[in-house]
Coordinates of C-alpha atoms and ligand atoms in Angstrom, one line a residue:
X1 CA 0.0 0.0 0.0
X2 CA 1.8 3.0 -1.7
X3 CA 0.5 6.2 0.2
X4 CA 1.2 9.8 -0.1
X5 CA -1.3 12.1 2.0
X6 CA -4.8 11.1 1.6
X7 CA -4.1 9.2 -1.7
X8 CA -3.3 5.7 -2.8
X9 CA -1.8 3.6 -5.8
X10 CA -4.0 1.2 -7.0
X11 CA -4.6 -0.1 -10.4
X12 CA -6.9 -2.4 -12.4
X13 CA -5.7 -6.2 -12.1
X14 CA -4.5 -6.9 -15.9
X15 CA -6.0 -9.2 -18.2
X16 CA -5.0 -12.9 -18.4
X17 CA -4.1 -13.5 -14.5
X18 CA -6.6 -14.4 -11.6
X19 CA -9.0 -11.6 -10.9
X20 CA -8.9 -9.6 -14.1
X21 CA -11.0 -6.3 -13.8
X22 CA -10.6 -5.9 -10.0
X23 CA -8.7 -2.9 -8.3
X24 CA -5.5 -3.9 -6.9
X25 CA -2.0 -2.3 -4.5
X26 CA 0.8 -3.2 -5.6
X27 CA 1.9 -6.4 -5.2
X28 CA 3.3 -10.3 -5.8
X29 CA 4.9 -12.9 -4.7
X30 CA 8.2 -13.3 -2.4
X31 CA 11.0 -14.6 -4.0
X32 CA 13.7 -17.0 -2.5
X33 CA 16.3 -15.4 -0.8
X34 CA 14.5 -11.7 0.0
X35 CA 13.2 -10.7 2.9
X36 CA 9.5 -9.3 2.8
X37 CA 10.6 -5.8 3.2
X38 CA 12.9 -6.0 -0.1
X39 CA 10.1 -8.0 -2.0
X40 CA 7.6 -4.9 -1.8
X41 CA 10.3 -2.5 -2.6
X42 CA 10.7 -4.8 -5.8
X43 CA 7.7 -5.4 -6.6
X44 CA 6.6 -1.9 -6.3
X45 CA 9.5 -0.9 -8.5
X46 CA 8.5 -3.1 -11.3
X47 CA 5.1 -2.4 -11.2
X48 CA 4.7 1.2 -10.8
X49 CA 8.3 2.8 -11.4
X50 CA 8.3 4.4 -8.0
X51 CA 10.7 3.9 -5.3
X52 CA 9.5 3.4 -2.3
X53 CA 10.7 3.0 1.3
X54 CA 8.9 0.7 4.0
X55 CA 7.0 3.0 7.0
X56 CA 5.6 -0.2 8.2
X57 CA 4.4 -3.3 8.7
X58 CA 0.4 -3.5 8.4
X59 CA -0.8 -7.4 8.8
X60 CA -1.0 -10.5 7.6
X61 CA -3.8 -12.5 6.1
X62 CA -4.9 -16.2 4.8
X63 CA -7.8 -16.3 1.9
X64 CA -8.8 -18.7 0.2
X65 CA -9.4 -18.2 -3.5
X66 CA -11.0 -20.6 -6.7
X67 CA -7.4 -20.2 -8.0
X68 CA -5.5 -21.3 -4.8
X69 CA -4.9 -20.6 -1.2
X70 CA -2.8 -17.2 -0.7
X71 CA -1.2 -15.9 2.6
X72 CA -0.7 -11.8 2.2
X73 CA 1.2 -9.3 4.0
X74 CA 0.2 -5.8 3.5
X75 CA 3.1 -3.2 4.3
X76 CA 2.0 0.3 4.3
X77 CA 4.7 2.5 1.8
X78 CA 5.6 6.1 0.8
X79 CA 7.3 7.3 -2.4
X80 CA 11.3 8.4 -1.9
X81 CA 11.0 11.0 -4.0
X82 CA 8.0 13.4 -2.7
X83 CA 6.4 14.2 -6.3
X84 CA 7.2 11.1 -8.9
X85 CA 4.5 9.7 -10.6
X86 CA 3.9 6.6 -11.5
X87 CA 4.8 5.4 -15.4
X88 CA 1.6 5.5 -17.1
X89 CA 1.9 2.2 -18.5
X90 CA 2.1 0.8 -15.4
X91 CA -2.6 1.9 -14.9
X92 CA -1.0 3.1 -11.3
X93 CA -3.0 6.2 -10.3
X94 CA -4.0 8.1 -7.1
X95 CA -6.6 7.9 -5.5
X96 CA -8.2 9.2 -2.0
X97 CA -8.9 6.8 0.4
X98 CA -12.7 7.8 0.8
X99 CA -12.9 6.6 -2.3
X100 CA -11.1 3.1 -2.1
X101 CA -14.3 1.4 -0.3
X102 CA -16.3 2.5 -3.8
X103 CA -14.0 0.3 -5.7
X104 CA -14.1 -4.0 -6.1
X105 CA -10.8 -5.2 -4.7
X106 CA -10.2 -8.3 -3.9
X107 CA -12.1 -10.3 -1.0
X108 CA -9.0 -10.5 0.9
X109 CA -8.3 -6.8 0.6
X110 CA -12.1 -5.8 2.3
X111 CA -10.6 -5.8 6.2
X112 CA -7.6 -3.7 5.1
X113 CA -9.4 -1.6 3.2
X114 CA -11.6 -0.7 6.1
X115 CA -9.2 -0.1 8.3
X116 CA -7.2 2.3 5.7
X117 CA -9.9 4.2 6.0
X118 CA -10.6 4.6 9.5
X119 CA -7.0 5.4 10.1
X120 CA -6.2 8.0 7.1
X121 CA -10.3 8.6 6.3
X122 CA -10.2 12.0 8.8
X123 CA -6.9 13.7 7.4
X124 CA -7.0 16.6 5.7
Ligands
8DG201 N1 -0.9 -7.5 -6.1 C1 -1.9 -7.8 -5.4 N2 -2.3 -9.0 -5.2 C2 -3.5 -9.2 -4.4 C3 -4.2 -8.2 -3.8 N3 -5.2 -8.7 -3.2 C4 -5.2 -10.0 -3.3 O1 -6.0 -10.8 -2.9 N4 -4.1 -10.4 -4.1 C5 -3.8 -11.7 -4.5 C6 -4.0 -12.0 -5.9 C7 -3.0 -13.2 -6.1 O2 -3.6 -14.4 -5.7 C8 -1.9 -12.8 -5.2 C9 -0.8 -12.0 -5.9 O3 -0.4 -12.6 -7.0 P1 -0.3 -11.9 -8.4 O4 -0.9 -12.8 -9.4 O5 -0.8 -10.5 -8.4 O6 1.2 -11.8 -8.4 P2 2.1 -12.0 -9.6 O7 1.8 -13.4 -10.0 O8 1.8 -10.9 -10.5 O9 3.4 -11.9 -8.8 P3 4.8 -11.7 -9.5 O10 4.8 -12.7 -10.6 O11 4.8 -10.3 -9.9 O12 5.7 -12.0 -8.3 O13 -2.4 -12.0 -4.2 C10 -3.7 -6.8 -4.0 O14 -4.3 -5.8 -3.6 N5 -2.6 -6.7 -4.8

């Protein structure tokens, strides 16, 4: 979960992989030999062009989906650099968490989601 301010990156879930047409974070799977911590810088790299550092850990979660079981770790992330964008070809866009309960994410996101917006919901 890549946040800066009120505002989150989240993109539609490509074409040809489980879940097509559902809102995503960024995201995937560990690789052998990283920690967690370096796989969401990666993967957040590859998928969105931004550099990002760690702020922290957010929690962990077991779902059970038609296409497999999947255990996820959220990790809640801010851009290095305070203005970069995201490449465009990556879909990665902005948007404020009051409005990340109007889009369909994932079952496993739901609780997360909820509690992104109690926590960040009331800044200005
Ligand atoms: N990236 C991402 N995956 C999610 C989210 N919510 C959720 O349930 N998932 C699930 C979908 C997949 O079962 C799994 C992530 O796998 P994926 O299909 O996106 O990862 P990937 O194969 O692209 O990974 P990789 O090759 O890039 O390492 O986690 C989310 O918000 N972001």
């Amino acid at each position: 979960m890549v946040r800066r301010d009120r505002r989150f990156l989240v993109r539609v879930r490509p074409k040809g992989g489980p879940m097509p047409g559902v809102w995503e974070f960024p995201g995937g799977k560990l690789e052998a030999d990283e920690t967690p911590e370096e796989a969401v810088v990666r993967e957040c790299l590859e998928e969105t062009g931004l550099r990002v550092r760690v702020v922290r850990y957010w929690n962990t979660l077991r779902y059970i989906y038609p296409h497999g079981p999947v255990e996820l770790s959220y990790y809640l992330c801010e851009p290095i650099e305070p203005d970069a964008q995201p490449t465009p070809e990556s879909g990665f866009v902005w948007r404020d968490v009051a409005d990340l309960p109007n889009l369909t994410f994932p079952p496993a996101n739901g609780p997360v989601i909820s509690q992104l917006v109690e926590v960040f919901g009331h800044m200005e």
